[in-house]
Amino acid sequence: MHPLNTTEAGEQINIQCLGCNCQDACRLRELGCIEGVKGKIISNNSNIVLQIGESRLAISEELARTILVSLK
Amino acid sequence: MSDILKNQPLTIALVGNPNTGKSTLFNALTGLKQKVGNYPGVTVERKTGSVEIDGTRHKIIDLPGTYSLNHKKVDERIAYQTLIGEYEYEETPDLAVLVLDSTNLDRNMYLATQVMDLEIPMIVLLNMSDLAEERGIEVDTNTIQKRLGVPVLPIVAKDKGDIQNVRQAIADHDLEAPKPLSWKPQQPLAEAITLITDEWLHPHTDLPDRAHPIEALRLISNNQVSDDFKNHPRREVAEEIIAKAQSQLEDAGENPTAVEVMARYKFIEQCTSNGNGNHRQEESETLSDKIDAVVTHKFLGPVILVAILLLMFQAIFSWAEPFMNLIDLFFVQAGNTVAETLPPGILNDLLVEGIIAGLGGVVIFLPQIMFLFFFISILEGTGYMARAAFVMDGFMTRIGLHGRSVVPLMSGFACAVPGIMAARTIESWSDRLITIMVLPFMACSARLPVYALMISAFVPNENAFGFISMQGLTFFGLYIFGIVMAILAAWVMKMFFTDGESTPFMMELPSYKMPKWSAVFYNMFERGWIFVKEAGKIIMAISIVLWFLASYPKVEVPDSITNSTTTTEASFNAQESASSYKLKHSYAGQIGQFIEPVIKPLGFDWKIGIGLITSFAAREVMVGTLNTIYSVGESGGNTTTLKQKLINDKDPDTGEAVFSTLSAISLMVFFALAMQCMSTLAIVRRETNSWKWPAIMFIYMTALAYICSLVVYQGGQALGW
């Protein structure tokens, strides 16, 4: 498992664990960023753009560090 | 609809995520029958309207766009409380119309499952079904309808036929609530909900029964007592029960903060299993991916953003000019016509010198404001605005702001009031407060009149470096000055507000699309009208007060000024001197002279002093004030432009020009920094719910303005400028 901020554009990932605080994790999940869901990295310029389903989420580096993912 | 209810007027709530076309649908249903205002006490926009179906007029509430009813933000709370009938300023809806984005159904359905829990009769509209089809996303309406047990309609909100179908669906609806918790939480979650409902919500709160399950889930997933119960006398009971429910879930191997979301998404998957799922990830790079790779790029992103902003402001100024000239001409003509038509007297003076002159000074800047909102609407409509926020996040965090601060700050270029309203999207209180406190430094459109007047009168229309006009450069410089001051102020304030609660940046980037032109123009005219209406009221009142202050008491001009001349030219000069004398001895002149010693070191005379006082009501009043002051005592026939009058204005005692380029710059610096806007202070009061912050804002901004102007003027003089 890697922190989300270490991934590269174009990589397919699988969300494994949201290690941020409760409120942020809750918000992420509501936006579709849930443990077990597949996603694709659109860009990683310290801040991440992550595609999950049809949602495109922008996530700061600070938050991305707390999200653990596995590469597909 | 059952026969009894057939002709009952209903209250219908439109519910949906942001960017789902909810507003387009609202406009299509209500047409011009709508009201835009604010909810009392908060800065969330309230849009209501009405629609007539089969002879019955139903009320429609366009609830704030929200991703979830797990309300953390004020707009989410309003949506939630309205739906459960607990919001004191809104009627309880009889029917909820959910607007979902067909191209992103899974995420949109999340909110739908929450609304269903509230046992409110509902219709689900799958909007943008054309886009979904275009992108090859299959949406199985029948399966969704069967699973949800409510009417489901694929629509395109722009399509007239589809709107007719929506009207029909409202008319045909039997107003029967869907079964509670249609997504049926499994054990042990169901047990936890029962525990909280039976031991806390039912005995200790007034919430209606239908809100119990969703409230219980909220308490479980938020891992704390919500703000609503913070001051509840039995708060510790709630805390104990929540802890009990959570440990039950943990014992059963569930994550209490994730279990609800997981369960809902599992249900959604069953509804849309034939639908869009994860199909997209297998595709190759789309155009949208390519655009995002560029505009969210670390270096290119900010460069593109600045280039777009520069182009935008350039276009605003050049496109607006012909319209402004026309408006100017119109008001000069109107003034002349009224002055010649009506017999001389108080009414003539009041109309020409008070009302027409003051109003003309406001309306003239309407073109710039409308063009600005035209561009802002396009940036929002295409989906770029969210990228701008994202691109700026790293930088904004460093200076003590938040990526989301970019949108409010950019809106601040038009007007601080909507900008401060837009700051509600920033979740962290400290980020939000700092954004609000520095936002009025952004060069709002109300400063433009003063900048435009001073620059055109006192900055030479020459080219610097051979290609950039000095006037344009000064304009640009003033904008940059405002931005730099905002950054510095934010940086200083961050040192005082280190509460450690800043929320990390996360937001949805809406998919790129062509802006809806009808919406762009609608927004442009709506904002223009709001500006005229809101600013117009204050300015009209102030213009009349000013005219009175500048015209009374009527004093006799000494013979030494009026009768000492023989030639025509000298007679004209005498007339000018006479009006100057009258003004100087009026109430306004007395106030201006009273404060003159304080503002003299900044290079301002008493006329500017009067303008500074009146412009504390609203900055653009300055120009109206100067117009009034300079037209007092003048005959209607020789109306010249204010600009010319400022240039020609001479001190009657010394004969020197009142204004120099240096004093004009000093004035512009003062205007760039001073807190001269009642509306902004009022909205800050509402947003922060205390007079403390507007008071601090007023004092620190005005003090800063005074000091900077003093440095500019005195420094400039010392350097011999």
mmCIF file of C-alpha atoms in Angstrom, chain B residues 96-421:
data_model
loop_
_atom_site.group_PDB
_atom_site.id
_atom_site.type_symbol
_atom_site.label_atom_id
_atom_site.label_comp_id
_atom_site.label_asym_id
_atom_site.label_seq_id
_atom_site.Cartn_x
_atom_site.Cartn_y
_atom_site.Cartn_z
ATOM 1 C CA ALA B 96 -39.276 16.747 -3.060
ATOM 2 C CA VAL B 97 -38.064 16.821 -6.642
ATOM 3 C CA LEU B 98 -34.569 15.346 -6.743
ATOM 4 C CA VAL B 99 -32.351 16.451 -9.590
ATOM 5 C CA LEU B 100 -29.567 13.944 -10.232
ATOM 6 C CA ASP B 101 -26.727 14.139 -12.743
ATOM 7 C CA SER B 102 -27.095 11.110 -15.051
ATOM 8 C CA THR B 103 -23.414 11.206 -15.923
ATOM 9 C CA ASN B 104 -22.489 10.661 -12.283
ATOM 10 C CA LEU B 105 -25.405 8.727 -10.895
ATOM 11 C CA ASP B 106 -23.709 6.747 -8.126
ATOM 12 C CA ARG B 107 -22.488 9.827 -6.334
ATOM 13 C CA ASN B 108 -25.765 11.709 -6.892
ATOM 14 C CA MET B 109 -27.868 8.803 -5.657
ATOM 15 C CA TYR B 110 -26.189 9.113 -2.266
ATOM 16 C CA LEU B 111 -28.197 12.242 -1.518
ATOM 17 C CA ALA B 112 -31.319 10.589 -2.961
ATOM 18 C CA THR B 113 -31.096 7.747 -0.433
ATOM 19 C CA GLN B 114 -30.819 10.299 2.369
ATOM 20 C CA VAL B 115 -33.866 12.255 1.205
ATOM 21 C CA MET B 116 -35.799 8.982 0.955
ATOM 22 C CA ASP B 117 -35.043 8.290 4.603
ATOM 23 C CA LEU B 118 -36.996 11.421 5.477
ATOM 24 C CA GLU B 119 -40.223 9.831 4.223
ATOM 25 C CA ILE B 120 -41.069 12.744 2.009
ATOM 26 C CA PRO B 121 -42.983 12.094 -1.237
ATOM 27 C CA MET B 122 -40.544 12.472 -4.091
ATOM 28 C CA ILE B 123 -39.881 12.417 -7.811
ATOM 29 C CA VAL B 124 -36.411 11.628 -9.118
ATOM 30 C CA LEU B 125 -35.217 13.398 -12.266
ATOM 31 C CA LEU B 126 -32.171 12.006 -14.045
ATOM 32 C CA ASN B 127 -30.905 15.218 -15.626
ATOM 33 C CA MET B 128 -28.351 15.540 -18.438
ATOM 34 C CA SER B 129 -29.535 12.234 -19.856
ATOM 35 C CA ASP B 130 -28.345 13.444 -23.287
ATOM 36 C CA LEU B 131 -24.785 13.893 -21.986
ATOM 37 C CA ALA B 132 -24.873 10.459 -20.366
ATOM 38 C CA GLU B 133 -25.927 8.932 -23.666
ATOM 39 C CA GLU B 134 -23.233 10.843 -25.508
ATOM 40 C CA ARG B 135 -20.613 9.457 -23.147
ATOM 41 C CA GLY B 136 -21.942 5.940 -23.502
ATOM 42 C CA ILE B 137 -23.222 5.729 -19.944
ATOM 43 C CA GLU B 138 -26.185 3.389 -19.752
ATOM 44 C CA VAL B 139 -28.867 4.402 -17.290
ATOM 45 C CA ASP B 140 -31.518 1.813 -16.544
ATOM 46 C CA THR B 141 -34.426 3.980 -15.445
ATOM 47 C CA ASN B 142 -36.715 0.992 -14.799
ATOM 48 C CA THR B 143 -34.345 -0.700 -12.365
ATOM 49 C CA ILE B 144 -33.780 2.542 -10.482
ATOM 50 C CA GLN B 145 -37.526 3.211 -10.327
ATOM 51 C CA LYS B 146 -38.209 -0.310 -9.060
ATOM 52 C CA ARG B 147 -35.506 -0.129 -6.405
ATOM 53 C CA LEU B 148 -36.391 3.332 -5.164
ATOM 54 C CA GLY B 149 -40.137 2.878 -5.429
ATOM 55 C CA VAL B 150 -40.695 6.441 -6.616
ATOM 56 C CA PRO B 151 -41.261 7.924 -10.098
ATOM 57 C CA VAL B 152 -37.969 8.288 -12.017
ATOM 58 C CA LEU B 153 -37.742 10.429 -15.153
ATOM 59 C CA PRO B 154 -34.763 10.876 -17.484
ATOM 60 C CA ILE B 155 -34.712 14.524 -18.592
ATOM 61 C CA VAL B 156 -32.719 17.288 -20.228
ATOM 62 C CA ALA B 157 -33.484 20.437 -18.231
ATOM 63 C CA LYS B 158 -33.128 22.610 -21.345
ATOM 64 C CA ASP B 159 -35.714 20.592 -23.296
ATOM 65 C CA LYS B 160 -39.244 22.062 -23.339
ATOM 66 C CA GLY B 161 -40.874 18.657 -23.839
ATOM 67 C CA ASP B 162 -39.032 17.263 -20.840
ATOM 68 C CA ILE B 163 -40.116 20.209 -18.697
ATOM 69 C CA GLN B 164 -43.705 19.424 -19.705
ATOM 70 C CA ASN B 165 -43.117 15.828 -18.546
ATOM 71 C CA VAL B 166 -41.840 17.116 -15.203
ATOM 72 C CA ARG B 167 -44.971 19.259 -14.809
ATOM 73 C CA GLN B 168 -47.086 16.243 -15.642
ATOM 74 C CA ALA B 169 -45.200 14.093 -13.131
ATOM 75 C CA ILE B 170 -45.855 16.693 -10.436
ATOM 76 C CA ALA B 171 -49.546 16.799 -11.374
ATOM 77 C CA ASP B 172 -49.855 12.992 -11.420
ATOM 78 C CA HIS B 173 -47.951 12.376 -8.225
ATOM 79 C CA ASP B 174 -49.961 10.614 -5.529
ATOM 80 C CA LEU B 175 -48.022 12.274 -2.700
ATOM 81 C CA GLU B 176 -47.350 8.993 -1.000
ATOM 82 C CA ALA B 177 -44.101 8.877 0.883
ATOM 83 C CA PRO B 178 -41.562 6.227 -0.050
ATOM 84 C CA LYS B 179 -41.017 3.535 2.555
ATOM 85 C CA PRO B 180 -38.581 4.633 5.252
ATOM 86 C CA LEU B 181 -34.984 3.502 4.868
ATOM 87 C CA SER B 182 -35.573 1.838 1.543
ATOM 88 C CA TRP B 183 -31.899 0.919 1.510
ATOM 89 C CA LYS B 184 -32.484 -1.038 4.767
ATOM 90 C CA PRO B 185 -29.411 -0.929 6.985
ATOM 91 C CA GLN B 186 -28.369 -4.384 8.067
ATOM 92 C CA GLN B 187 -27.396 -5.506 11.546
ATOM 93 C CA PRO B 188 -25.528 -4.266 13.515
ATOM 94 C CA LEU B 189 -26.158 -0.781 12.066
ATOM 95 C CA ALA B 190 -29.926 -1.152 12.371
ATOM 96 C CA GLU B 191 -29.508 -1.994 16.034
ATOM 97 C CA ALA B 192 -27.336 1.064 16.624
ATOM 98 C CA ILE B 193 -29.967 3.286 14.973
ATOM 99 C CA THR B 194 -32.680 1.821 17.205
ATOM 100 C CA LEU B 195 -30.540 2.340 20.287
ATOM 101 C CA ILE B 196 -29.936 6.025 19.596
ATOM 102 C CA THR B 197 -33.524 6.628 18.539
ATOM 103 C CA ASP B 198 -35.079 4.934 21.559
ATOM 104 C CA GLU B 199 -32.713 6.203 24.206
ATOM 105 C CA TRP B 200 -31.827 9.676 22.996
ATOM 106 C CA LEU B 201 -33.740 11.138 20.069
ATOM 107 C CA HIS B 202 -37.217 10.021 21.076
ATOM 108 C CA PRO B 203 -37.150 10.877 24.791
ATOM 109 C CA HIS B 204 -34.836 13.915 24.731
ATOM 110 C CA THR B 205 -35.318 15.822 21.468
ATOM 111 C CA ASP B 206 -38.193 17.449 19.570
ATOM 112 C CA LEU B 207 -37.148 16.104 16.181
ATOM 113 C CA PRO B 208 -40.029 14.634 14.181
ATOM 114 C CA ASP B 209 -40.038 10.837 14.102
ATOM 115 C CA ARG B 210 -39.241 10.698 10.404
ATOM 116 C CA ALA B 211 -35.938 12.460 11.020
ATOM 117 C CA HIS B 212 -34.798 9.992 13.682
ATOM 118 C CA PRO B 213 -32.963 7.418 11.525
ATOM 119 C CA ILE B 214 -30.940 9.985 9.583
ATOM 120 C CA GLU B 215 -30.125 11.912 12.758
ATOM 121 C CA ALA B 216 -29.023 8.682 14.466
ATOM 122 C CA LEU B 217 -26.761 7.870 11.528
ATOM 123 C CA ARG B 218 -25.302 11.327 11.628
ATOM 124 C CA LEU B 219 -24.434 11.001 15.311
ATOM 125 C CA ILE B 220 -22.819 7.612 14.690
ATOM 126 C CA SER B 221 -20.722 8.613 11.697
ATOM 127 C CA ASN B 222 -19.640 12.004 13.027
ATOM 128 C CA ASN B 223 -18.375 10.347 16.174
ATOM 129 C CA GLN B 224 -19.558 13.274 18.278
ATOM 130 C CA VAL B 225 -22.605 15.163 19.435
ATOM 131 C CA SER B 226 -23.628 17.522 16.676
ATOM 132 C CA ASP B 227 -23.617 21.290 17.188
ATOM 133 C CA ASP B 228 -27.409 21.247 17.464
ATOM 134 C CA PHE B 229 -27.147 19.459 20.806
ATOM 135 C CA LYS B 230 -24.042 21.189 22.131
ATOM 136 C CA ASN B 231 -26.034 23.139 24.687
ATOM 137 C CA HIS B 232 -28.575 20.415 25.402
ATOM 138 C CA PRO B 233 -29.039 19.984 29.184
ATOM 139 C CA ARG B 234 -28.770 16.186 28.841
ATOM 140 C CA ARG B 235 -25.807 16.284 26.548
ATOM 141 C CA GLU B 236 -23.842 13.737 28.537
ATOM 142 C CA VAL B 237 -26.699 11.233 28.000
ATOM 143 C CA ALA B 238 -26.263 11.652 24.254
ATOM 144 C CA GLU B 239 -22.516 11.208 24.475
ATOM 145 C CA GLU B 240 -22.920 8.044 26.512
ATOM 146 C CA ILE B 241 -25.428 6.529 24.084
ATOM 147 C CA ILE B 242 -23.408 7.423 21.003
ATOM 148 C CA ALA B 243 -20.332 5.829 22.570
ATOM 149 C CA LYS B 244 -22.395 2.720 23.348
ATOM 150 C CA ALA B 245 -23.706 2.485 19.775
ATOM 151 C CA GLN B 246 -20.215 2.926 18.417
ATOM 152 C CA SER B 247 -18.690 0.251 20.570
ATOM 153 C CA GLN B 248 -21.501 -2.116 19.519
ATOM 154 C CA LEU B 249 -20.560 -1.495 15.899
ATOM 155 C CA GLU B 250 -16.853 -1.888 16.571
ATOM 156 C CA ASP B 251 -17.474 -5.143 18.427
ATOM 157 C CA ALA B 252 -19.284 -6.388 15.335
ATOM 158 C CA GLY B 253 -16.249 -5.507 13.240
ATOM 159 C CA GLU B 254 -17.665 -2.360 11.614
ATOM 160 C CA ASN B 255 -16.078 1.069 11.301
ATOM 161 C CA PRO B 256 -18.721 3.392 12.814
ATOM 162 C CA THR B 257 -17.678 6.362 10.692
ATOM 163 C CA ALA B 258 -17.810 4.380 7.438
ATOM 164 C CA VAL B 259 -20.599 1.891 7.892
ATOM 165 C CA GLU B 260 -23.457 4.167 6.796
ATOM 166 C CA VAL B 261 -21.748 5.431 3.652
ATOM 167 C CA MET B 262 -20.708 1.899 2.689
ATOM 168 C CA ALA B 263 -24.248 0.592 3.180
ATOM 169 C CA ARG B 264 -25.751 3.383 1.098
ATOM 170 C CA TYR B 265 -23.278 2.902 -1.737
ATOM 171 C CA LYS B 266 -23.947 -0.834 -1.675
ATOM 172 C CA PHE B 267 -27.633 -0.136 -2.170
ATOM 173 C CA ILE B 268 -26.841 2.384 -4.923
ATOM 174 C CA GLU B 269 -24.738 -0.218 -6.696
ATOM 175 C CA GLN B 270 -27.762 -2.505 -6.806
ATOM 176 C CA CYS B 271 -29.849 0.297 -8.308
ATOM 177 C CA THR B 272 -27.365 1.254 -10.985
ATOM 178 C CA SER B 273 -25.671 -2.083 -11.568
ATOM 179 C CA ASN B 274 -26.635 -1.907 -15.228
ATOM 180 C CA GLY B 275 -25.639 1.712 -15.251
ATOM 181 C CA ASN B 276 -22.408 3.586 -15.162
ATOM 182 C CA GLY B 277 -20.483 1.672 -12.476
ATOM 183 C CA ASN B 278 -16.772 1.833 -13.081
ATOM 184 C CA HIS B 279 -16.894 1.634 -16.842
ATOM 185 C CA ARG B 280 -14.894 4.772 -17.402
ATOM 186 C CA GLN B 281 -11.615 3.655 -15.935
ATOM 187 C CA GLU B 282 -10.957 1.232 -18.719
ATOM 188 C CA GLU B 283 -11.102 4.009 -21.297
ATOM 189 C CA SER B 284 -8.110 5.760 -22.707
ATOM 190 C CA GLU B 285 -7.322 9.360 -21.848
ATOM 191 C CA THR B 286 -10.281 11.680 -22.578
ATOM 192 C CA LEU B 287 -10.168 15.294 -23.714
ATOM 193 C CA SER B 288 -11.197 16.316 -20.212
ATOM 194 C CA ASP B 289 -8.215 14.399 -18.778
ATOM 195 C CA LYS B 290 -5.893 16.190 -21.171
ATOM 196 C CA ILE B 291 -7.300 19.621 -20.301
ATOM 197 C CA ASP B 292 -7.055 18.891 -16.608
ATOM 198 C CA ALA B 293 -3.467 17.698 -16.923
ATOM 199 C CA VAL B 294 -2.632 21.156 -18.318
ATOM 200 C CA VAL B 295 -4.818 23.551 -16.321
ATOM 201 C CA THR B 296 -4.073 21.842 -12.996
ATOM 202 C CA HIS B 297 -0.353 21.689 -13.768
ATOM 203 C CA LYS B 298 1.928 23.012 -11.046
ATOM 204 C CA PHE B 299 3.481 25.751 -13.197
ATOM 205 C CA LEU B 300 1.186 26.054 -16.212
ATOM 206 C CA GLY B 301 -1.965 26.142 -14.073
ATOM 207 C CA PRO B 302 -1.270 29.446 -12.290
ATOM 208 C CA VAL B 303 0.114 30.997 -15.520
ATOM 209 C CA ILE B 304 -3.093 30.084 -17.366
ATOM 210 C CA LEU B 305 -5.193 31.443 -14.495
ATOM 211 C CA VAL B 306 -3.396 34.804 -14.471
ATOM 212 C CA ALA B 307 -3.606 35.009 -18.277
ATOM 213 C CA ILE B 308 -7.348 34.359 -18.163
ATOM 214 C CA LEU B 309 -7.852 37.000 -15.479
ATOM 215 C CA LEU B 310 -5.806 39.565 -17.416
ATOM 216 C CA LEU B 311 -7.749 38.943 -20.615
ATOM 217 C CA MET B 312 -10.966 39.144 -18.685
ATOM 218 C CA PHE B 313 -10.224 42.537 -17.138
ATOM 219 C CA GLN B 314 -8.874 43.919 -20.403
ATOM 220 C CA ALA B 315 -12.098 42.871 -22.144
ATOM 221 C CA ILE B 316 -14.281 44.275 -19.374
ATOM 222 C CA PHE B 317 -12.714 47.721 -19.659
ATOM 223 C CA SER B 318 -12.644 47.953 -23.433
ATOM 224 C CA TRP B 319 -16.086 46.427 -24.061
ATOM 225 C CA ALA B 320 -17.774 48.463 -21.381
ATOM 226 C CA GLU B 321 -16.517 51.822 -22.627
ATOM 227 C CA PRO B 322 -18.970 52.488 -25.496
ATOM 228 C CA PHE B 323 -21.911 51.595 -23.247
ATOM 229 C CA MET B 324 -20.587 53.857 -20.520
ATOM 230 C CA ASN B 325 -20.259 56.751 -22.949
ATOM 231 C CA LEU B 326 -23.866 56.249 -24.018
ATOM 232 C CA ILE B 327 -25.115 56.223 -20.448
ATOM 233 C CA ASP B 328 -23.042 59.310 -19.657
ATOM 234 C CA LEU B 329 -24.524 61.117 -22.638
ATOM 235 C CA PHE B 330 -28.017 60.105 -21.620
ATOM 236 C CA PHE B 331 -27.714 61.492 -18.091
ATOM 237 C CA VAL B 332 -26.090 64.740 -19.233
ATOM 238 C CA GLN B 333 -28.914 65.192 -21.766
ATOM 239 C CA ALA B 334 -31.566 64.278 -19.210
ATOM 240 C CA GLY B 335 -30.089 66.788 -16.751
ATOM 241 C CA ASN B 336 -30.040 69.534 -19.355
ATOM 242 C CA THR B 337 -33.561 68.792 -20.543
ATOM 243 C CA VAL B 338 -35.033 68.795 -17.044
ATOM 244 C CA ALA B 339 -33.125 71.945 -16.114
ATOM 245 C CA GLU B 340 -34.493 73.775 -19.158
ATOM 246 C CA THR B 341 -38.035 72.432 -18.960
ATOM 247 C CA LEU B 342 -38.855 72.932 -15.300
ATOM 248 C CA PRO B 343 -39.065 76.434 -13.833
ATOM 249 C CA PRO B 344 -36.014 77.270 -11.710
ATOM 250 C CA GLY B 345 -36.437 76.463 -8.055
ATOM 251 C CA ILE B 346 -35.979 73.804 -5.425
ATOM 252 C CA LEU B 347 -37.569 70.984 -7.450
ATOM 253 C CA ASN B 348 -35.405 71.767 -10.484
ATOM 254 C CA ASP B 349 -32.268 71.831 -8.322
ATOM 255 C CA LEU B 350 -33.179 68.651 -6.502
ATOM 256 C CA LEU B 351 -33.890 66.747 -9.715
ATOM 257 C CA VAL B 352 -30.895 67.919 -11.712
ATOM 258 C CA GLU B 353 -28.234 68.336 -9.067
ATOM 259 C CA GLY B 354 -29.354 65.746 -6.560
ATOM 260 C CA ILE B 355 -31.167 62.885 -8.227
ATOM 261 C CA ILE B 356 -30.075 62.811 -11.874
ATOM 262 C CA ALA B 357 -26.433 63.645 -11.166
ATOM 263 C CA GLY B 358 -26.170 61.095 -8.352
ATOM 264 C CA LEU B 359 -27.999 58.331 -10.188
ATOM 265 C CA GLY B 360 -26.038 58.885 -13.388
ATOM 266 C CA GLY B 361 -22.851 58.356 -11.443
ATOM 267 C CA VAL B 362 -24.031 54.878 -10.448
ATOM 268 C CA VAL B 363 -25.727 53.564 -13.549
ATOM 269 C CA ILE B 364 -22.709 54.401 -15.670
ATOM 270 C CA PHE B 365 -20.731 51.543 -14.122
ATOM 271 C CA LEU B 366 -23.394 48.979 -14.812
ATOM 272 C CA PRO B 367 -21.737 47.803 -18.074
ATOM 273 C CA GLN B 368 -18.519 46.877 -16.249
ATOM 274 C CA ILE B 369 -20.356 44.982 -13.555
ATOM 275 C CA MET B 370 -22.451 43.098 -16.083
ATOM 276 C CA PHE B 371 -19.438 42.135 -18.184
ATOM 277 C CA LEU B 372 -17.648 40.958 -15.051
ATOM 278 C CA PHE B 373 -20.529 38.690 -14.085
ATOM 279 C CA PHE B 374 -20.726 37.551 -17.693
ATOM 280 C CA PHE B 375 -17.148 36.249 -17.392
ATOM 281 C CA ILE B 376 -17.592 34.872 -13.881
ATOM 282 C CA SER B 377 -20.679 32.960 -15.061
ATOM 283 C CA ILE B 378 -18.698 31.530 -17.970
ATOM 284 C CA LEU B 379 -15.833 30.487 -15.688
ATOM 285 C CA GLU B 380 -18.333 28.791 -13.399
ATOM 286 C CA GLY B 381 -20.439 27.332 -16.200
ATOM 287 C CA THR B 382 -17.492 25.679 -17.949
ATOM 288 C CA GLY B 383 -16.232 24.140 -14.707
ATOM 289 C CA TYR B 384 -12.983 26.128 -14.731
ATOM 290 C CA MET B 385 -13.676 28.030 -11.496
ATOM 291 C CA ALA B 386 -13.212 24.836 -9.441
ATOM 292 C CA ARG B 387 -9.854 24.226 -11.159
ATOM 293 C CA ALA B 388 -8.780 27.776 -10.345
ATOM 294 C CA ALA B 389 -9.450 27.056 -6.675
ATOM 295 C CA PHE B 390 -7.518 23.801 -6.893
ATOM 296 C CA VAL B 391 -4.523 25.300 -8.670
ATOM 297 C CA MET B 392 -4.211 28.067 -6.107
ATOM 298 C CA ASP B 393 -4.566 25.843 -3.046
ATOM 299 C CA GLY B 394 -0.852 25.306 -2.383
ATOM 300 C CA PHE B 395 -0.135 29.025 -2.576
ATOM 301 C CA MET B 396 -3.247 30.040 -0.682
ATOM 302 C CA THR B 397 -2.477 27.638 2.159
ATOM 303 C CA ARG B 398 0.955 29.167 2.539
ATOM 304 C CA ILE B 399 -0.438 32.671 2.953
ATOM 305 C CA GLY B 400 -3.006 31.499 5.455
ATOM 306 C CA LEU B 401 -5.952 31.025 3.150
ATOM 307 C CA HIS B 402 -7.552 28.002 1.537
ATOM 308 C CA GLY B 403 -7.833 26.903 -2.100
ATOM 309 C CA ARG B 404 -11.532 27.529 -1.807
ATOM 310 C CA SER B 405 -10.772 31.141 -0.888
ATOM 311 C CA VAL B 406 -9.937 31.810 -4.543
ATOM 312 C CA VAL B 407 -13.543 31.785 -5.689
ATOM 313 C CA PRO B 408 -14.782 34.230 -3.025
ATOM 314 C CA LEU B 409 -11.706 36.411 -3.567
ATOM 315 C CA MET B 410 -12.246 36.411 -7.328
ATOM 316 C CA SER B 411 -15.901 37.269 -6.806
ATOM 317 C CA GLY B 412 -14.577 40.098 -4.658
ATOM 318 C CA PHE B 413 -13.357 41.737 -7.866
ATOM 319 C CA ALA B 414 -17.012 42.325 -8.677
ATOM 320 C CA CYS B 415 -18.274 43.065 -5.205
ATOM 321 C CA ALA B 416 -17.186 42.078 -1.714
ATOM 322 C CA VAL B 417 -20.757 41.272 -0.719
ATOM 323 C CA PRO B 418 -21.317 38.191 -2.946
ATOM 324 C CA GLY B 419 -17.670 37.287 -2.343
ATOM 325 C CA ILE B 420 -18.202 37.183 1.403
ATOM 326 C CA MET B 421 -21.362 35.194 0.796
#
